[in-house]
PDB file of C-alpha atoms in Angstrom:
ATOM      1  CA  UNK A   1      -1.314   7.422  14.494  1.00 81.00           C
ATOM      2  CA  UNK A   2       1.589   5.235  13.150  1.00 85.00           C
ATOM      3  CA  UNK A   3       4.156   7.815  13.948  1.00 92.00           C
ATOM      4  CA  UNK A   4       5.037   8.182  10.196  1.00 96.00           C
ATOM      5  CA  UNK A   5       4.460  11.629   8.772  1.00 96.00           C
ATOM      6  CA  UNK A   6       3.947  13.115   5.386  1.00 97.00           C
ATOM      7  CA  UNK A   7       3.313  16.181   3.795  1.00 97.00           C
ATOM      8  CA  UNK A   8       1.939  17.207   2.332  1.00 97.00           C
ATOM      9  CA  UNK A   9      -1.444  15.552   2.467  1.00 95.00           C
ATOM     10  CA  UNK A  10      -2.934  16.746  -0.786  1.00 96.00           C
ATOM     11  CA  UNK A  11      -0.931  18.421  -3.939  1.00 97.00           C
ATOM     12  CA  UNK A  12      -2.607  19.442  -7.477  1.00 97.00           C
ATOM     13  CA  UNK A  13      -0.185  20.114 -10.349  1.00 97.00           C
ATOM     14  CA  UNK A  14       0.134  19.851 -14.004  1.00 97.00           C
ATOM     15  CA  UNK A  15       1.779  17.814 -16.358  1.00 97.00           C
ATOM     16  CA  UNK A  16       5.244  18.637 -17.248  1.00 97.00           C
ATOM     17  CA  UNK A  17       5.882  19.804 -14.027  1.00 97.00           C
ATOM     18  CA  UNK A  18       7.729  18.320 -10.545  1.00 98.00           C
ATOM     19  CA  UNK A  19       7.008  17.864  -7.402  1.00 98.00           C
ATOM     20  CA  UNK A  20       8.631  16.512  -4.011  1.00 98.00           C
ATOM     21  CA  UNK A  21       6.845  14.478  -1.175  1.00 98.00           C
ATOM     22  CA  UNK A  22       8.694  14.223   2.063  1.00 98.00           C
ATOM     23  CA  UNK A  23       8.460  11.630   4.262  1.00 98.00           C
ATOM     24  CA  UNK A  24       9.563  11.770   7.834  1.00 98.00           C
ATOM     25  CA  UNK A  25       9.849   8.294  10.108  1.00 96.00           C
ATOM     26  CA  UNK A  26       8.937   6.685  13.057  1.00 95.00           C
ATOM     27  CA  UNK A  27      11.566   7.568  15.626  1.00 94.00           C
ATOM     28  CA  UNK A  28      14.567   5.243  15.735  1.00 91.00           C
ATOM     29  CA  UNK A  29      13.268   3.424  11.973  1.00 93.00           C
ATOM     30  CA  UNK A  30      16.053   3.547   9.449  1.00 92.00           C
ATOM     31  CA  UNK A  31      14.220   2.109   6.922  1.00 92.00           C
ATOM     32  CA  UNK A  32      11.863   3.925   4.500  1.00 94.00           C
ATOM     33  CA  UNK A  33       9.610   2.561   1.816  1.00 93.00           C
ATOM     34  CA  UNK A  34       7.175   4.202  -0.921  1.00 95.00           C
ATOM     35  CA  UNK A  35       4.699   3.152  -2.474  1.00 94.00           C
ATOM     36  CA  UNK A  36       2.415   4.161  -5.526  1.00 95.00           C
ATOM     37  CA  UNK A  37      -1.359   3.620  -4.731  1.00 92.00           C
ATOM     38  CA  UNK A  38      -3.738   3.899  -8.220  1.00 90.00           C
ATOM     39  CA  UNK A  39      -7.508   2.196  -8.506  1.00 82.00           C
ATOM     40  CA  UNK A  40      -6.045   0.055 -11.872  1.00 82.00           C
ATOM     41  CA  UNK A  41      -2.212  -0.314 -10.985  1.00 81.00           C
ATOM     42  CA  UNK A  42      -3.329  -1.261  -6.747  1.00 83.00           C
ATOM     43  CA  UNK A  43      -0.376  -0.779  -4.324  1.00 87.00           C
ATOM     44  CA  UNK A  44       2.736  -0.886  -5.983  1.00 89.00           C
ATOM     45  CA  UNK A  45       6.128  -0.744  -3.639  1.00 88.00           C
ATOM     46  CA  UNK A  46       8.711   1.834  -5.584  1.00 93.00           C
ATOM     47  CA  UNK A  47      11.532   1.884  -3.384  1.00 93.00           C
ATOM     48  CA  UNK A  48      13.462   1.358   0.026  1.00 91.00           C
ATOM     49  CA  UNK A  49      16.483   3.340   1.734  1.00 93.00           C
ATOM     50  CA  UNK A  50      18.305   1.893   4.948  1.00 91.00           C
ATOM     51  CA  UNK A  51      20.155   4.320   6.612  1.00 93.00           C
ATOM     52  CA  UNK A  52      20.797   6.557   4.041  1.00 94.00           C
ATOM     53  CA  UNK A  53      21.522   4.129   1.180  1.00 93.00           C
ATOM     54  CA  UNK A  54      19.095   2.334  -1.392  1.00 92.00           C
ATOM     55  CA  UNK A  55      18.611  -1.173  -0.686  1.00 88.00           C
ATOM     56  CA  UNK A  56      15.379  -1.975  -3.321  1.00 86.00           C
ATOM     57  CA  UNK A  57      13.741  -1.097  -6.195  1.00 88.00           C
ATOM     58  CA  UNK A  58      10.402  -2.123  -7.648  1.00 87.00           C
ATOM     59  CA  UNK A  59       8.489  -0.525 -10.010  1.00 82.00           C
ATOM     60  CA  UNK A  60       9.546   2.742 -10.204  1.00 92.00           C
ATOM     61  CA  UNK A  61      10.134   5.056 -13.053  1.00 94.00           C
ATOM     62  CA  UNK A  62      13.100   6.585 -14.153  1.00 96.00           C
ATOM     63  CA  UNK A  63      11.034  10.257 -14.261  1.00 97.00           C
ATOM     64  CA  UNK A  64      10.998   9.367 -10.200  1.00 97.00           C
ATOM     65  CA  UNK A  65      14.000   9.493  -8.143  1.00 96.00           C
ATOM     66  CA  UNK A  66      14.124   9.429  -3.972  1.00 97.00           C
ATOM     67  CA  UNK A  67      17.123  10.090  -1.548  1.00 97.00           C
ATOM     68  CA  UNK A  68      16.825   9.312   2.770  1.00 97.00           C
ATOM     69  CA  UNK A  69      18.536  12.117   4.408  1.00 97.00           C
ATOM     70  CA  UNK A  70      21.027  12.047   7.345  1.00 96.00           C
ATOM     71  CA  UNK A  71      18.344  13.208   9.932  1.00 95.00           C
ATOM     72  CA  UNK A  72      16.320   9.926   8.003  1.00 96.00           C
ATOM     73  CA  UNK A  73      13.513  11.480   6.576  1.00 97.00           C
ATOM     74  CA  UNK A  74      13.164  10.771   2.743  1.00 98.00           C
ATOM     75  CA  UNK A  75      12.050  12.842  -0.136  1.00 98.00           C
ATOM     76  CA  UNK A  76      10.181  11.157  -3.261  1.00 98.00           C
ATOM     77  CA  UNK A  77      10.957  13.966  -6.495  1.00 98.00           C
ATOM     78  CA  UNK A  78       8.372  13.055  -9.319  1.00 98.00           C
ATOM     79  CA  UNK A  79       9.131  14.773 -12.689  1.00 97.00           C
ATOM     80  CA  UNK A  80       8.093  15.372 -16.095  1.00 97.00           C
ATOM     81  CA  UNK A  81       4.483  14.621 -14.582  1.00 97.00           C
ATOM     82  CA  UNK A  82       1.588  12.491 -16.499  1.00 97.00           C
ATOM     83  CA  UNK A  83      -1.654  12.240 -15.954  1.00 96.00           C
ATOM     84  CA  UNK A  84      -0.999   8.545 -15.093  1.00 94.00           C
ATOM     85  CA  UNK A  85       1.189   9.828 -12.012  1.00 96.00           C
ATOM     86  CA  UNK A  86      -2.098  10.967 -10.439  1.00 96.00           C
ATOM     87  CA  UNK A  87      -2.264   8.644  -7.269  1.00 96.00           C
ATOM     88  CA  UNK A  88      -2.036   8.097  -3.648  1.00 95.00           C
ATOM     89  CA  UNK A  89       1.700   8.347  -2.440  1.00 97.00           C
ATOM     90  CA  UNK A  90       2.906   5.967   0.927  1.00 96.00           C
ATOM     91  CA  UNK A  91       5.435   6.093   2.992  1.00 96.00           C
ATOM     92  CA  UNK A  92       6.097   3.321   5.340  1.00 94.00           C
ATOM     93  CA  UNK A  93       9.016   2.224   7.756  1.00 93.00           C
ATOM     94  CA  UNK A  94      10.346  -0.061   9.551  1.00 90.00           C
ATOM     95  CA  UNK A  95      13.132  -0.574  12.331  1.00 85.00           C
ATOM     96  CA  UNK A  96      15.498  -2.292  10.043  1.00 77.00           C
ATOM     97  CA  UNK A  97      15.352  -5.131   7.048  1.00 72.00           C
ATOM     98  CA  UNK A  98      14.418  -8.044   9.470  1.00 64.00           C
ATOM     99  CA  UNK A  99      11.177 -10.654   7.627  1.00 61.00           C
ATOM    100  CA  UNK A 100       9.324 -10.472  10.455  1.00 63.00           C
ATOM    101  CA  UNK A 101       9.278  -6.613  10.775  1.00 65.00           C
ATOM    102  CA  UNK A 102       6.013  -5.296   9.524  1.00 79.00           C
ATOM    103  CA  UNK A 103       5.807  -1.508   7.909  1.00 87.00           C
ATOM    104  CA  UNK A 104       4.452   1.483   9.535  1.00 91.00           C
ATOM    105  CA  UNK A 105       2.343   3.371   7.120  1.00 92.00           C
ATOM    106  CA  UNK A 106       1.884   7.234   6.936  1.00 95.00           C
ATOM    107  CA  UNK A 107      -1.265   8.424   6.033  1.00 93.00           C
ATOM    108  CA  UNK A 108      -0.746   9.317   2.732  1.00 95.00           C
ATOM    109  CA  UNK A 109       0.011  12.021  -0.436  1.00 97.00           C
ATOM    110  CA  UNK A 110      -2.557  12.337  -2.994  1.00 96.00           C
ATOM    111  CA  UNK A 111      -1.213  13.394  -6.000  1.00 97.00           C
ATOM    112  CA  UNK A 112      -3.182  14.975  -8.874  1.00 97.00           C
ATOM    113  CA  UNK A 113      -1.925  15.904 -12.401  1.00 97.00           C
ATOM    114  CA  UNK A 114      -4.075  17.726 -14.400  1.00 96.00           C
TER     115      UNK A 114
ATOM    116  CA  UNK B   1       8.781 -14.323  -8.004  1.00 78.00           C
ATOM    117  CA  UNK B   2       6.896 -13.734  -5.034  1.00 83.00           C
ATOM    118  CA  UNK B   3       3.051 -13.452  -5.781  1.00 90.00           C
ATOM    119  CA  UNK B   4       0.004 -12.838  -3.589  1.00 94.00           C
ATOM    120  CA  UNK B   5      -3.409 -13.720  -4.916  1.00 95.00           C
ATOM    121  CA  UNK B   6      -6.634 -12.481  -2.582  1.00 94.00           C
ATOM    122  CA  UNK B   7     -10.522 -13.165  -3.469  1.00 88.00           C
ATOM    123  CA  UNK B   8     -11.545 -10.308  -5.669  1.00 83.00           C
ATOM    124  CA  UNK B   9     -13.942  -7.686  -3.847  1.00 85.00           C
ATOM    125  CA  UNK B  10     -15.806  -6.242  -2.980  1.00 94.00           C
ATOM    126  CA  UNK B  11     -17.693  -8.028   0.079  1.00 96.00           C
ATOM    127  CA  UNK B  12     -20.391  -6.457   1.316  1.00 97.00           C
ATOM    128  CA  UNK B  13     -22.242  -8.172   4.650  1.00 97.00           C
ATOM    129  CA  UNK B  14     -24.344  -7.760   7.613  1.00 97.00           C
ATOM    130  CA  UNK B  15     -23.369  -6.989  10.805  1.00 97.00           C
ATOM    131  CA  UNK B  16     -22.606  -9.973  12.867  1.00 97.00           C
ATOM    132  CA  UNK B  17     -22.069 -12.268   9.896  1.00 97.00           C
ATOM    133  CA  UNK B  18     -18.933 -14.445   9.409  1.00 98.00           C
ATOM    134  CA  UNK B  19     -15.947 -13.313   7.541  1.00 97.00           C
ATOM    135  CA  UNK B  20     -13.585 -15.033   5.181  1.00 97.00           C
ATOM    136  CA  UNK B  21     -11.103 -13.511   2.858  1.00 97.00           C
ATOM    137  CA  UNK B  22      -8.871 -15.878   0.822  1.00 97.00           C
ATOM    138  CA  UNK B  23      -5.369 -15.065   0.552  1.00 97.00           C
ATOM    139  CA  UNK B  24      -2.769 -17.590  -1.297  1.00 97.00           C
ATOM    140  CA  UNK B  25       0.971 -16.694  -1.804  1.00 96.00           C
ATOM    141  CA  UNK B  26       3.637 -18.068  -3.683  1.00 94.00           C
ATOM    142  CA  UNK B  27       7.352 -17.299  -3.004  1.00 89.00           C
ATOM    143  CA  UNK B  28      10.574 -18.972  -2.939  1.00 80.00           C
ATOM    144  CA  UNK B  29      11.337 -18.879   0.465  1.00 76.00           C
ATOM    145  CA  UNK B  30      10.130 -18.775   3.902  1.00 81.00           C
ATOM    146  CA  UNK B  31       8.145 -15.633   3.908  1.00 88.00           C
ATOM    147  CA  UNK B  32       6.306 -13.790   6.691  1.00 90.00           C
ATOM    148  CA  UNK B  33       3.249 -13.347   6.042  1.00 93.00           C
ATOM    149  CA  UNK B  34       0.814  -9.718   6.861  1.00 94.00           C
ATOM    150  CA  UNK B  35      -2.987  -8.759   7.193  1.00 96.00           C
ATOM    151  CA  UNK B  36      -3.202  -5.576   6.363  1.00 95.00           C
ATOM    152  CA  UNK B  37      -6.201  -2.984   7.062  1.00 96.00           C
ATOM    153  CA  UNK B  38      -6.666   0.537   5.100  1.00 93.00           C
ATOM    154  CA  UNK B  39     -10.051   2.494   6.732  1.00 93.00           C
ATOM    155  CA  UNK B  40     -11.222   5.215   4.346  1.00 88.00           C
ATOM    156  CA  UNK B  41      -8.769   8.057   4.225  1.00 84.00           C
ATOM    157  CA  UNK B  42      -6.232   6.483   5.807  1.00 86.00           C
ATOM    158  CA  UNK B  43      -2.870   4.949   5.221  1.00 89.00           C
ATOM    159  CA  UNK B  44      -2.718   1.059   6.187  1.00 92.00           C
ATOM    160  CA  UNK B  45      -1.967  -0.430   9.130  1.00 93.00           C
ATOM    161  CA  UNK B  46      -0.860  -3.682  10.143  1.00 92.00           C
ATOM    162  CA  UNK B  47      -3.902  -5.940  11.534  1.00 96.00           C
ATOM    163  CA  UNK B  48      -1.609  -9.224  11.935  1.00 96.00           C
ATOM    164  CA  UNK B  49       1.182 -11.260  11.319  1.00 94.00           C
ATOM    165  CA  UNK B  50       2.530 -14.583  11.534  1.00 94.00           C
ATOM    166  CA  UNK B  51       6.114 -15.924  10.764  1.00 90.00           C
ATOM    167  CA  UNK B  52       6.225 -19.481  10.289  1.00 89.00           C
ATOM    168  CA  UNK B  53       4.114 -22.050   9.529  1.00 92.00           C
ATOM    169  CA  UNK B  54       1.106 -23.237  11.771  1.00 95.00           C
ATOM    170  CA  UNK B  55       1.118 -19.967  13.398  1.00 95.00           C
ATOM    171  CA  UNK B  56      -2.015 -18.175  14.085  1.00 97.00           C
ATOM    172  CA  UNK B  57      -2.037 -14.121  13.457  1.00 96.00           C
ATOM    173  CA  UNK B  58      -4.803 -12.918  15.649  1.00 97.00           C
ATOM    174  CA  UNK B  59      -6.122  -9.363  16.574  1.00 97.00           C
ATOM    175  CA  UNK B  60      -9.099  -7.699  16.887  1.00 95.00           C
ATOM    176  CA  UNK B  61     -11.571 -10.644  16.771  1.00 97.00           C
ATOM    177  CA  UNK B  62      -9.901 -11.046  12.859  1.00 98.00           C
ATOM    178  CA  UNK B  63      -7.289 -14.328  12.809  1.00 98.00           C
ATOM    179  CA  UNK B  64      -5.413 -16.040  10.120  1.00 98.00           C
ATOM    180  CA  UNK B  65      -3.257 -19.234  10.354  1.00 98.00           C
ATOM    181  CA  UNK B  66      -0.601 -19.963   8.336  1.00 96.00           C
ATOM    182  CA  UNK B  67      -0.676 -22.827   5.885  1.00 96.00           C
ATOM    183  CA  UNK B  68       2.280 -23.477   4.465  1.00 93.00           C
ATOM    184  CA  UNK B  69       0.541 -27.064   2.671  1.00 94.00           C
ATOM    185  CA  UNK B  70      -1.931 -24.746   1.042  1.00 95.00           C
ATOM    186  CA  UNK B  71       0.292 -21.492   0.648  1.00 95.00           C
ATOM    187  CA  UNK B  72      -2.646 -19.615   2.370  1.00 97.00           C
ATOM    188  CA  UNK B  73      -3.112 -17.379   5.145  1.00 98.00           C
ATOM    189  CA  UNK B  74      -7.126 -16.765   4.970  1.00 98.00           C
ATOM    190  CA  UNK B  75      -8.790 -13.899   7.132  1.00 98.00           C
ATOM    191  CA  UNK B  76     -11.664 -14.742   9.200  1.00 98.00           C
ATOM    192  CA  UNK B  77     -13.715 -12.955  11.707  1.00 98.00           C
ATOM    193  CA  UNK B  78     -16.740 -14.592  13.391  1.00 97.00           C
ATOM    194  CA  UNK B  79     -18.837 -11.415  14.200  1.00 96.00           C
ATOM    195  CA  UNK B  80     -17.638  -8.337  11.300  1.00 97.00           C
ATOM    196  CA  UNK B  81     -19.010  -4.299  12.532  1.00 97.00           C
ATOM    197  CA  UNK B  82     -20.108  -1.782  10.727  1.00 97.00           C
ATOM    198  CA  UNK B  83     -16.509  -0.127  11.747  1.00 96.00           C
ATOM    199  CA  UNK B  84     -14.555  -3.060  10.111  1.00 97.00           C
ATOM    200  CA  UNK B  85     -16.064  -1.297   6.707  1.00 97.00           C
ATOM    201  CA  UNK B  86     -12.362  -1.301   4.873  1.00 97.00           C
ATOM    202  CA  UNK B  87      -9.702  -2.599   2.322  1.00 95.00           C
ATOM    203  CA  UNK B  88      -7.543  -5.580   3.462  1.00 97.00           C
ATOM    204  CA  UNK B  89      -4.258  -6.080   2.184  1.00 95.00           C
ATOM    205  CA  UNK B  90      -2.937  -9.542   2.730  1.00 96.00           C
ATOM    206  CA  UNK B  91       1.020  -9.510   2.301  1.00 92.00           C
ATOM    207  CA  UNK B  92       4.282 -11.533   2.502  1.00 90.00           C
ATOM    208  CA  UNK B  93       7.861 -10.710   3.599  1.00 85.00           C
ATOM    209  CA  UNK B  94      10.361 -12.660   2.043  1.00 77.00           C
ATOM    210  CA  UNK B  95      14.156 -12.127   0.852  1.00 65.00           C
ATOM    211  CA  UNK B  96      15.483  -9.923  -2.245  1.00 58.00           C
ATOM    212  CA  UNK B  97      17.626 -12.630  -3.646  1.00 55.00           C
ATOM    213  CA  UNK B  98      18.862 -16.048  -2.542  1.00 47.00           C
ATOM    214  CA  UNK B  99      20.849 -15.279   0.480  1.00 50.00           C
ATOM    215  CA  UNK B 100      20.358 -11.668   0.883  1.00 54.00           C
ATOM    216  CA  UNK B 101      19.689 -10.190   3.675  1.00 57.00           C
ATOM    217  CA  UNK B 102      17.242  -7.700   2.608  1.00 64.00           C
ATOM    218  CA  UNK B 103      13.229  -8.085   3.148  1.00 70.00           C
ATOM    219  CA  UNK B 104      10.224  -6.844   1.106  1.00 75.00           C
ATOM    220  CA  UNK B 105       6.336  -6.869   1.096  1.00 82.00           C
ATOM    221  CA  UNK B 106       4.620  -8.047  -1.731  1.00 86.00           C
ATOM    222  CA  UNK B 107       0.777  -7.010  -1.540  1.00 90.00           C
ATOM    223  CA  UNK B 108      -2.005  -8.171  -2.805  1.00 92.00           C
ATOM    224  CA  UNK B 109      -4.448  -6.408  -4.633  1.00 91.00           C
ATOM    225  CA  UNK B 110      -6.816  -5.789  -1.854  1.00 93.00           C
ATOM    226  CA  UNK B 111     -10.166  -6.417  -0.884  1.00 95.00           C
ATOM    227  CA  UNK B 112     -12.928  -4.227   0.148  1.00 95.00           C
ATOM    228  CA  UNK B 113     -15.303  -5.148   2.828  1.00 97.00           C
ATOM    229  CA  UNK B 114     -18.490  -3.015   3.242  1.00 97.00           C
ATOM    230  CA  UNK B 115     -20.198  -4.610   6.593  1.00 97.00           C
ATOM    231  CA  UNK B 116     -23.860  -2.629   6.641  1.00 96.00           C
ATOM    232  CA  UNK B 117     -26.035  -2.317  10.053  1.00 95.00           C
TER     233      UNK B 117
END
């Protein structure tokens, strides 16, 4: 158990339609990543908050937006859904931005759009 | 930018056979650089690390050294189980921008590893 939580685990939808992931931390982490997981596209990193403010973005689509809440957990709100959305959704954090800090991984959203 | 390039699964071996997966990186910096495991179901967790050059990540019976001459970080393990059946990530940490101070992984694509009895 990393310590990182998210829920929820599994989520079936259709297209058109949003959804939010939450993502709670390890205790005393300010920093929270997620990532997109597909069998074509492999793991993709989408975007990081430090304490409360966005620090990176990678590949992320404008359709997807994410905000880290005072308390630190972090929300990932995907919208206008397509069936290319369907994927495994990480979160991962870390204690800070440090090089040599490696990423805690929670176990995982799998999102389907049908 | 940063880049990491690992031998294209999947591996499938005996038990107590040796293990090698090849990892090469490119980036412009000093990068960390990250072993990562993902067991079926599950998210991924870190296996090892190593931070600068000539170190050796070990854990698990698995190790990796860092070459910085080769821009590799290849993961052996002398004896692979049936319960090392997974995907390995191998990743590097290295800086946003020129001078920032922010840090982020770049994975590779993964490898899977199916070690039957």
């Amino acid at each position: 158990d990393s310590g990182v939580t998210q829920t929820p685990k599994h989520l079936i939808t259709a297209t058109g339609q949003r959804v939010t992931l939450r993502c709670s931390p390890r205790s005393g982490d300010l920093s929270v990543y997620w990532y997109q997981q597909s069998l074509d596209q492999g793991l993709q990193f989408l975007i990081q908050y430090y304490n409360g403010e966005e620090r990176a973005k990678g590949n992320i689509l404008e359709r997807f937006s994410a905000q880290q809440f005072p308390d630190l957990h972090s929300e990932l709100n995907l919208s206008s859904l397509e069936l290319g959305d369907s994927a495994l959704y990480f979160c991962a954090s870390s204690v800070g931005l440090a090089r040599w800090g490696e990423q805690y991984f929670g176990p995982g959203t799998r999102l389907t759009v049908t | 930018g940063d880049s990491v390039t690992q031998m294209e699964g999947p591996v499938t071996l005996s038990e107590e056979a040796f293990l090698t997966i090849n990892c090469t990186y490119t980036a412009t910096g000093y990068p960390s650089l990250f072993w990562y495991v993902q067991y079926p179901g599950e998210g991924l967790q870190l296996l090892l690390k190593a931070t600068k050059a000539d170190d050796k990540g070990s854990n698990k019976g698995f190790e990796a050294t860092y070459r910085k001459e080769t821009t590799s970080f290849h993961l052996e393990k002398g004896s692979v189980q049936v319960s090392d059946s997974a995907v390995y990530f191998c990743a590097l940490s290295d800086q946003e921008n020129s001078g920032g101070s922010n840090y982020k992984l770049t994975f590779g694509k993964g490898t899977l590893l199916t070690v039957n009895p």
